[in-house]
XYZ file of C-alpha atoms in Angstrom:
387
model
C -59.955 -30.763 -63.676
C -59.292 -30.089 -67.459
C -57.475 -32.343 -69.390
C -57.209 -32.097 -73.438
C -56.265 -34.731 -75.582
C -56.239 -33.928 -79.164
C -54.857 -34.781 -82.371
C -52.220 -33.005 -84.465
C -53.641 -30.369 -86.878
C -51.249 -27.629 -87.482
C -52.288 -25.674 -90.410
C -48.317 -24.731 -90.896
C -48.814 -22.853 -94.866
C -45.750 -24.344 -95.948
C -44.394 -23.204 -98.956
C -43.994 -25.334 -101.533
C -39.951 -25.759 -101.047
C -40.768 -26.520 -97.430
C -43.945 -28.655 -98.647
C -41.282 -30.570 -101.282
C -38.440 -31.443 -98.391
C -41.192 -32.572 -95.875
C -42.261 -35.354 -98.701
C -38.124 -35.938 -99.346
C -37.909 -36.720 -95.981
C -40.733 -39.104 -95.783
C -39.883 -40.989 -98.157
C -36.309 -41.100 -96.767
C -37.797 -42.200 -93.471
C -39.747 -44.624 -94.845
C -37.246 -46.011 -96.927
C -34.689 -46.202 -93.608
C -37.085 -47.277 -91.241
C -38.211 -50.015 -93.352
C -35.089 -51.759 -93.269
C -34.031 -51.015 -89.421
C -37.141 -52.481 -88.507
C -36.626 -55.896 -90.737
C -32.619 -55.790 -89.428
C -33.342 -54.748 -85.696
C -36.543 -56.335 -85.245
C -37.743 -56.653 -81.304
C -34.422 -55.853 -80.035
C -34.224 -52.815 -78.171
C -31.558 -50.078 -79.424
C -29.306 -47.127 -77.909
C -26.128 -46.115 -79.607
C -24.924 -47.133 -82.838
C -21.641 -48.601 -82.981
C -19.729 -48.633 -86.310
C -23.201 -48.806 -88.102
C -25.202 -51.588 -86.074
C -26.673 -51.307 -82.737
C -24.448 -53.878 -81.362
C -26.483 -54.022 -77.817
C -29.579 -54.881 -76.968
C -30.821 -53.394 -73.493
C -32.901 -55.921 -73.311
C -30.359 -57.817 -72.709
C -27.935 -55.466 -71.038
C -30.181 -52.960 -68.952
C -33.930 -53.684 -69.507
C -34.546 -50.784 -67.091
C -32.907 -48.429 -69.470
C -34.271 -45.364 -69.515
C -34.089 -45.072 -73.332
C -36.019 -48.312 -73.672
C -39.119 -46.494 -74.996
C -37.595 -44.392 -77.520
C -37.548 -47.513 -80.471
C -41.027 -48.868 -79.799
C -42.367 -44.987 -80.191
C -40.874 -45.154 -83.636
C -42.339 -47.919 -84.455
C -45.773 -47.077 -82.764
C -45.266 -43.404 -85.374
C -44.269 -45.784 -88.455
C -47.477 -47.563 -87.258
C -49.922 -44.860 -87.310
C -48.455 -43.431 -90.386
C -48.609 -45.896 -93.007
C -50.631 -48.603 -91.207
C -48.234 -51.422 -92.114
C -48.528 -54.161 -89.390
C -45.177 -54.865 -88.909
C -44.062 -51.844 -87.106
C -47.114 -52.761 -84.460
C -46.043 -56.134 -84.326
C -42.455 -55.224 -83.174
C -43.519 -52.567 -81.252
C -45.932 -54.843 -79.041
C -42.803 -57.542 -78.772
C -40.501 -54.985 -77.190
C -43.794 -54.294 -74.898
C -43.732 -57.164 -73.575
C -40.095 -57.420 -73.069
C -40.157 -54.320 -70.724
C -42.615 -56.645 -68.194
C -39.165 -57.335 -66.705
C -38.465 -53.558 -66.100
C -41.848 -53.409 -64.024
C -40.538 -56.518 -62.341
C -37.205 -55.458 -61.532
C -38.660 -52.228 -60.111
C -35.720 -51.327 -57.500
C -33.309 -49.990 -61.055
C -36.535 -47.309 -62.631
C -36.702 -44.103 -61.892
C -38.497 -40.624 -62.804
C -37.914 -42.039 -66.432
C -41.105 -44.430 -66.634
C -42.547 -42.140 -68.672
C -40.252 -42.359 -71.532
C -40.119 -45.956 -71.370
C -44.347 -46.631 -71.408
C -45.646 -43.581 -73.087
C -43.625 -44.810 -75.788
C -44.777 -48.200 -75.651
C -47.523 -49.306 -73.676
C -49.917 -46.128 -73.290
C -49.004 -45.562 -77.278
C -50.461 -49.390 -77.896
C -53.583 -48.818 -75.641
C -54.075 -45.207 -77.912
C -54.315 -47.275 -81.029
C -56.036 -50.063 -80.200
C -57.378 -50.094 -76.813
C -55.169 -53.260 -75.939
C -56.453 -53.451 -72.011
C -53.363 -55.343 -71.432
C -51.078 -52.331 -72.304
C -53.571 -49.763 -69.916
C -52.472 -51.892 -67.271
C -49.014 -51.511 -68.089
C -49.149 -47.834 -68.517
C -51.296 -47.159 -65.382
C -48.476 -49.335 -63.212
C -45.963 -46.672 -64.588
C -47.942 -44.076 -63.736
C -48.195 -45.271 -60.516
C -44.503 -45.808 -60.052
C -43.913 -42.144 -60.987
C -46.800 -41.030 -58.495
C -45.091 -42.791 -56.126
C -42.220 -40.651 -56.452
C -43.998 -37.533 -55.458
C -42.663 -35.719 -52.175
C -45.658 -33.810 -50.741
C -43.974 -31.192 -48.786
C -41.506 -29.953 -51.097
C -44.054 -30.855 -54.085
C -41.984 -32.491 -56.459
C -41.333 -35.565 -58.095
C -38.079 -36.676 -57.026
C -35.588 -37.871 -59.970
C -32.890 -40.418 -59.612
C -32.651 -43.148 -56.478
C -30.634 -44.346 -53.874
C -28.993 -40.797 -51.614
C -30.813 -38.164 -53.667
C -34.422 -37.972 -52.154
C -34.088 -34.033 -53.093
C -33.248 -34.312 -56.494
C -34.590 -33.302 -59.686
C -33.720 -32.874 -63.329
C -35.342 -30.718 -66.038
C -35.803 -34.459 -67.842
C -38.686 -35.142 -65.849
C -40.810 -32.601 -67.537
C -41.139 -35.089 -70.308
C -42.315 -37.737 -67.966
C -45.206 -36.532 -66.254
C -47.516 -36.127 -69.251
C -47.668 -40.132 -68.146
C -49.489 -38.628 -65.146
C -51.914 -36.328 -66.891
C -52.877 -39.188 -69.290
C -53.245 -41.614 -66.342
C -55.651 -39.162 -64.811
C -57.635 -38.560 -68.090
C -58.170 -42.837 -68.713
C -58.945 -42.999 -64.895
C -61.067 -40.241 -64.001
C -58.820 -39.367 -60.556
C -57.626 -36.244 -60.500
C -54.620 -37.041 -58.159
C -52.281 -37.744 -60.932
C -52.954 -34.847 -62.543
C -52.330 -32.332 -59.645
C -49.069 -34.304 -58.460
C -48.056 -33.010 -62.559
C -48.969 -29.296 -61.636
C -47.631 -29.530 -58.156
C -44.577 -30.708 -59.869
C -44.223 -28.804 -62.806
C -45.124 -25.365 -60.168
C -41.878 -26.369 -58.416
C -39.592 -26.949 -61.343
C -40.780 -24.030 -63.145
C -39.936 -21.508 -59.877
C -36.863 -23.108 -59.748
C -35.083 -24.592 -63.100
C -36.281 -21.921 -65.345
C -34.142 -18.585 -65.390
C -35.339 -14.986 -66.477
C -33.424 -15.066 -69.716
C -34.650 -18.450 -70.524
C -31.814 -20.123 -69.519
C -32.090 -23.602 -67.452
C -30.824 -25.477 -64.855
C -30.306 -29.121 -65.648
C -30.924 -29.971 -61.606
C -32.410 -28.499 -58.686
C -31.531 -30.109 -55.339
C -34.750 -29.324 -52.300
C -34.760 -30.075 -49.056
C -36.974 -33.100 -48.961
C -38.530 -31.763 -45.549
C -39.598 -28.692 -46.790
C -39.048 -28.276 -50.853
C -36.327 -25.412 -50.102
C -33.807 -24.411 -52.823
C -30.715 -25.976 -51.500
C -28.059 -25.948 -54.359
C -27.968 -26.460 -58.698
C -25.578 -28.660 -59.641
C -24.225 -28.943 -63.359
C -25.437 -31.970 -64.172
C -25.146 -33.343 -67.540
C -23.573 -29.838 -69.436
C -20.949 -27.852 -68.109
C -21.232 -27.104 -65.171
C -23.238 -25.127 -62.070
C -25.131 -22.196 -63.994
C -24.362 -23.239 -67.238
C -27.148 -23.897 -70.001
C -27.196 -27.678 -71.277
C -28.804 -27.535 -74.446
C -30.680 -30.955 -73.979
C -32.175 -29.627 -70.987
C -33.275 -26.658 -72.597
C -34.929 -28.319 -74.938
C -37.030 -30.676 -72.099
C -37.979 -27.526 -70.784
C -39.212 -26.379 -74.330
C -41.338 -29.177 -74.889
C -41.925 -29.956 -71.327
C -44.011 -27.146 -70.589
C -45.709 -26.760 -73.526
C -47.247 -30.001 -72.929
C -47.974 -29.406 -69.493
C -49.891 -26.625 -71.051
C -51.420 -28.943 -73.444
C -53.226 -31.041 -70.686
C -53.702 -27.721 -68.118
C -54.314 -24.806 -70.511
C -52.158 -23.266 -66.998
C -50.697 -20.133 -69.203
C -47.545 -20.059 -66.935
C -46.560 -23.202 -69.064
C -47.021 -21.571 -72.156
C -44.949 -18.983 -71.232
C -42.594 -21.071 -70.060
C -42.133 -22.828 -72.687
C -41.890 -19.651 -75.333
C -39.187 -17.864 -72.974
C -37.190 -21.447 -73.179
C -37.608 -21.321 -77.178
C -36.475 -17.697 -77.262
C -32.828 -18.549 -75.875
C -32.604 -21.696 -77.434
C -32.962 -20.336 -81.175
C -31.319 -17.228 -79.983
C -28.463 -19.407 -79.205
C -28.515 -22.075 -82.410
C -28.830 -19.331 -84.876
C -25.121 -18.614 -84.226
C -23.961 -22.561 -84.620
C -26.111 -23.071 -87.736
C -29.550 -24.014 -85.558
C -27.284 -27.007 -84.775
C -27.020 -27.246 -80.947
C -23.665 -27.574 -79.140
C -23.958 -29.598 -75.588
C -24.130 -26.488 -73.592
C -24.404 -23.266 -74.537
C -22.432 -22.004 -71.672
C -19.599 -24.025 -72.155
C -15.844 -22.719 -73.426
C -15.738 -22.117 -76.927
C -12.790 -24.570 -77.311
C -13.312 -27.917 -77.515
C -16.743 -27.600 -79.503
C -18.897 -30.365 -78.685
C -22.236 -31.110 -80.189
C -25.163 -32.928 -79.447
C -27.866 -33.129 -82.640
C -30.490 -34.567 -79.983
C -31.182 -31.403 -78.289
C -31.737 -29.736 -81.719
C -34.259 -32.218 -82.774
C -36.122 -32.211 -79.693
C -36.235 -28.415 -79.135
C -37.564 -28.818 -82.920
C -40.589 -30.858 -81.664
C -41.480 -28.509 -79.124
C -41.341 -25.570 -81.246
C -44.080 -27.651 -83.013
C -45.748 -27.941 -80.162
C -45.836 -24.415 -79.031
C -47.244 -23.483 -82.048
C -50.237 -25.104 -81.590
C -51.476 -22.823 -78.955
C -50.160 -19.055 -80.174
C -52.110 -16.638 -82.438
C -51.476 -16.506 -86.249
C -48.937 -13.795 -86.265
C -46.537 -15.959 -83.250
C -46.539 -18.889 -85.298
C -43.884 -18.388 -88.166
C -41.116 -17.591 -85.148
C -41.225 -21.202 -83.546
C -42.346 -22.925 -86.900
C -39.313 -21.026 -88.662
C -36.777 -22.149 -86.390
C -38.282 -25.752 -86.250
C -37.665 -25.989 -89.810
C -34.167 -24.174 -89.487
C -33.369 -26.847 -87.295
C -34.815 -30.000 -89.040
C -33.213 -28.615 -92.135
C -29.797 -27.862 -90.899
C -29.840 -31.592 -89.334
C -30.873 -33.287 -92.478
C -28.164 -31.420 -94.625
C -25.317 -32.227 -92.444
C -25.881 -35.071 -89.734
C -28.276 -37.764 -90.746
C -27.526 -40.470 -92.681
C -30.092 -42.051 -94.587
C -28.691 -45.185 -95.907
C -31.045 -48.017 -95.537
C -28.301 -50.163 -94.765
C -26.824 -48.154 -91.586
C -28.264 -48.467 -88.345
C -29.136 -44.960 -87.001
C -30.670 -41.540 -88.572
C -29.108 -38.615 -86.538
C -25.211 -38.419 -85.994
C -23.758 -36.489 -83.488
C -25.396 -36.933 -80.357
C -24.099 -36.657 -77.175
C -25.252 -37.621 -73.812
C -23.660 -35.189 -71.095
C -20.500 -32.387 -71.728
C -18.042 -34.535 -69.405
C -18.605 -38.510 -71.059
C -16.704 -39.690 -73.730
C -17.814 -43.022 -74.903
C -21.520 -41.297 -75.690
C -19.906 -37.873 -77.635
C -20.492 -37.271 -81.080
C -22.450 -40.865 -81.425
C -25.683 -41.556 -82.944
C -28.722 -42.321 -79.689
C -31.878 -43.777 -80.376
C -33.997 -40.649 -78.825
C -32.374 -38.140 -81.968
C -34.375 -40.633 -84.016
C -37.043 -40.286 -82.414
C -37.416 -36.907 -82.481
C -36.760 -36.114 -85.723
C -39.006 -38.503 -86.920
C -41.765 -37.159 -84.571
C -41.025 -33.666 -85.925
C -41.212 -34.609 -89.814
C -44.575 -36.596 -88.798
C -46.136 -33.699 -87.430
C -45.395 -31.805 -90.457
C -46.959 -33.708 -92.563
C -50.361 -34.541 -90.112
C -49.540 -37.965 -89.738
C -48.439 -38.305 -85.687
C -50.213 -39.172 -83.042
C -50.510 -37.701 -79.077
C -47.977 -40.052 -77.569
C -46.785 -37.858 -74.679
């Protein structure tokens, strides 16, 4: 079994124009993130409303799958600049998702958002055994979610025991870690087994995606690919795209499987192939009618991490292609969609959650933070693993 677990050293050669934004942004971060954390504190937030996350899923929908993405921040701000309040925070919202674990019956495939975020990012820093328990009782929720004939990790609940999304290529690095801290190998092959599967079957030659595969839970057989969250059937949700991006190329991380990593490039190919021609913004789908235009900043920021990510593992003269269009991305983002006023709740405008809602289009979601902040951290050498 070969798992890797590694810090963040990226040897990028930035010039120095690309060298003087990263520190911009920093300090920008710093600057927002500073106040969010003193206005927000422990409360857990999703969309912005008007400037102010309004709700608190705590409070609303503790099983959330977003829960995760504002402790991660905070875990990031942590690591970066040491200051003890973002760890204090962080560990309070923790704690709060205890009721998640004992609602049970509303999680799904997304545990791993919510604890690798918060829990297993804790127990990374400072080996809080409290928070390894947490993160190993996610892992085992998503283990229990494995299908052994059709070998796959099944997605949402109630009627769909053949379902899966491209989304829960993001999760199961919760499995890979769970098998590194325990020394059983089980968690780690339900990851392959499952990755195999959606790799054969979400993945297209051009690079293209399928948001969700439905299988035959008897027998793992292709039965039909829904739209899901973009267009429609056979259409390209950019979001999704960018899972797959990062997805694999973290399933690489922990396997070294080269499928992955050529996964994962192919992915990258048609994703900056097709955000070169909106500005390396992304729209929601990139199969959808040109008229309306609808965007969705997330799946830029993401797909920007990944890119990151990928470039980790290719030789010298790959790099510049997935670093360059990271930095076309962050770039673009930063000049037109994020708004760094200390005093407004939310970084990246523009997000939005699936083609067909309204009420989350063109809205700022905790996860664009996330990412973006993630992506600028990496940059400068100061993240940490916490997928």
């Amino acid at each position: 079994m070969l798992i890797i677990e590694r810090g963040n050293i990226m040897n990028y050669n930035m010039d120095e124009s690309t060298k003087q934004w990263t520190r911009c942004t920093w300090e920008k971060l710093q600057n927002k993130l500073l106040a969010e954390s003193k206005r927000i504190g422990d409360k857990i937030p999703y969309i912005a409303e008007n400037g102010r996350y309004l709700e608190d899923k705590a409070e609303t929908d503790i099983t959330w799958w977003t829960n995760g993405f504002w402790p991660g921040m905070l875990w990031q701000m942590y690591h970066a600049t040491k200051e003890e309040n973002y760890k204090t925070i962080a560990q309070a919202v923790e704690g709060k998702l205890d009721a998640a674990l004992d609602q049970y019956r509303g999680l799904h495939h997304d545990v791993g958002f919510m604890w690798l975020h918060s829990a297993v990012a804790d127990y990374r820093l400072t080996k809080n055994e409290r928070s390894l328990a947490r993160g190993l009782h996610a892992a085992d929720l998503l283990a229990g979610r494995y299908n052994p004939r059709g070998k796959y990790i099944r997605s949402w609940n109630k009627d769909r025991a053949g379902w899966v999304i491209i989304d829960s290529m993001m999760n199961i690095p919760l499995l890979y870690w769970a098998s590194k801290v325990s020394g059983d190998p089980r968690c780690q092959y339900m990851a392959m087994d499952h990755a195999d599967t959606l790799l054969k079957y979400t993945v297209r030659g051009d690079g293209s995606c399928n948001h969700i595969i439905v299988l035959d839970p008897e027998n793992g057989e292709l039965l039909k690919t829904p739209g899901g969250q973009g267009y429609g059937s056979g259409s390209s949700w950019s979001r999704g795209q960018a899972w797959a991006i990062y997805g694999f190329a973290l399933s690489y991380r922990y396997t070294k499987k080269k499928e992955y990593l050529e996964a994962a490039k192919r992915v990258a190919h048609y994703f900056l192939a097709e955000v070169s021609r909106t500005g390396y913004v992304s729209v929601v789908d990139f199969r959808a009618p040109k008229d309306p235009v609808y965007w969705d900043t997330t799946a830029s920021a993401c797909a920007a991490c990944g890119l990151l990510e990928i470039t980790e593992y290719v030789p010298e003269y790959e790099k510049s292609l997935y670093f360059e269009g990271a930095m076309n991305i962050l770039k673009a983002l930063d000049k037109s969609y994020c708004n760094w006023e200390p005093d407004y709740d939310s970084i990246l405008q523009m997000g939005t959650a699936s083609y067909e809602g309204e009420k989350d289009r063109h809205v700022p979601i905790i996860y664009g933070d996330y990412f973006y902040l993630e992506a600028v951290l990496r940059l400068l050498e100061k993240s940490f693993i916490i997928w």
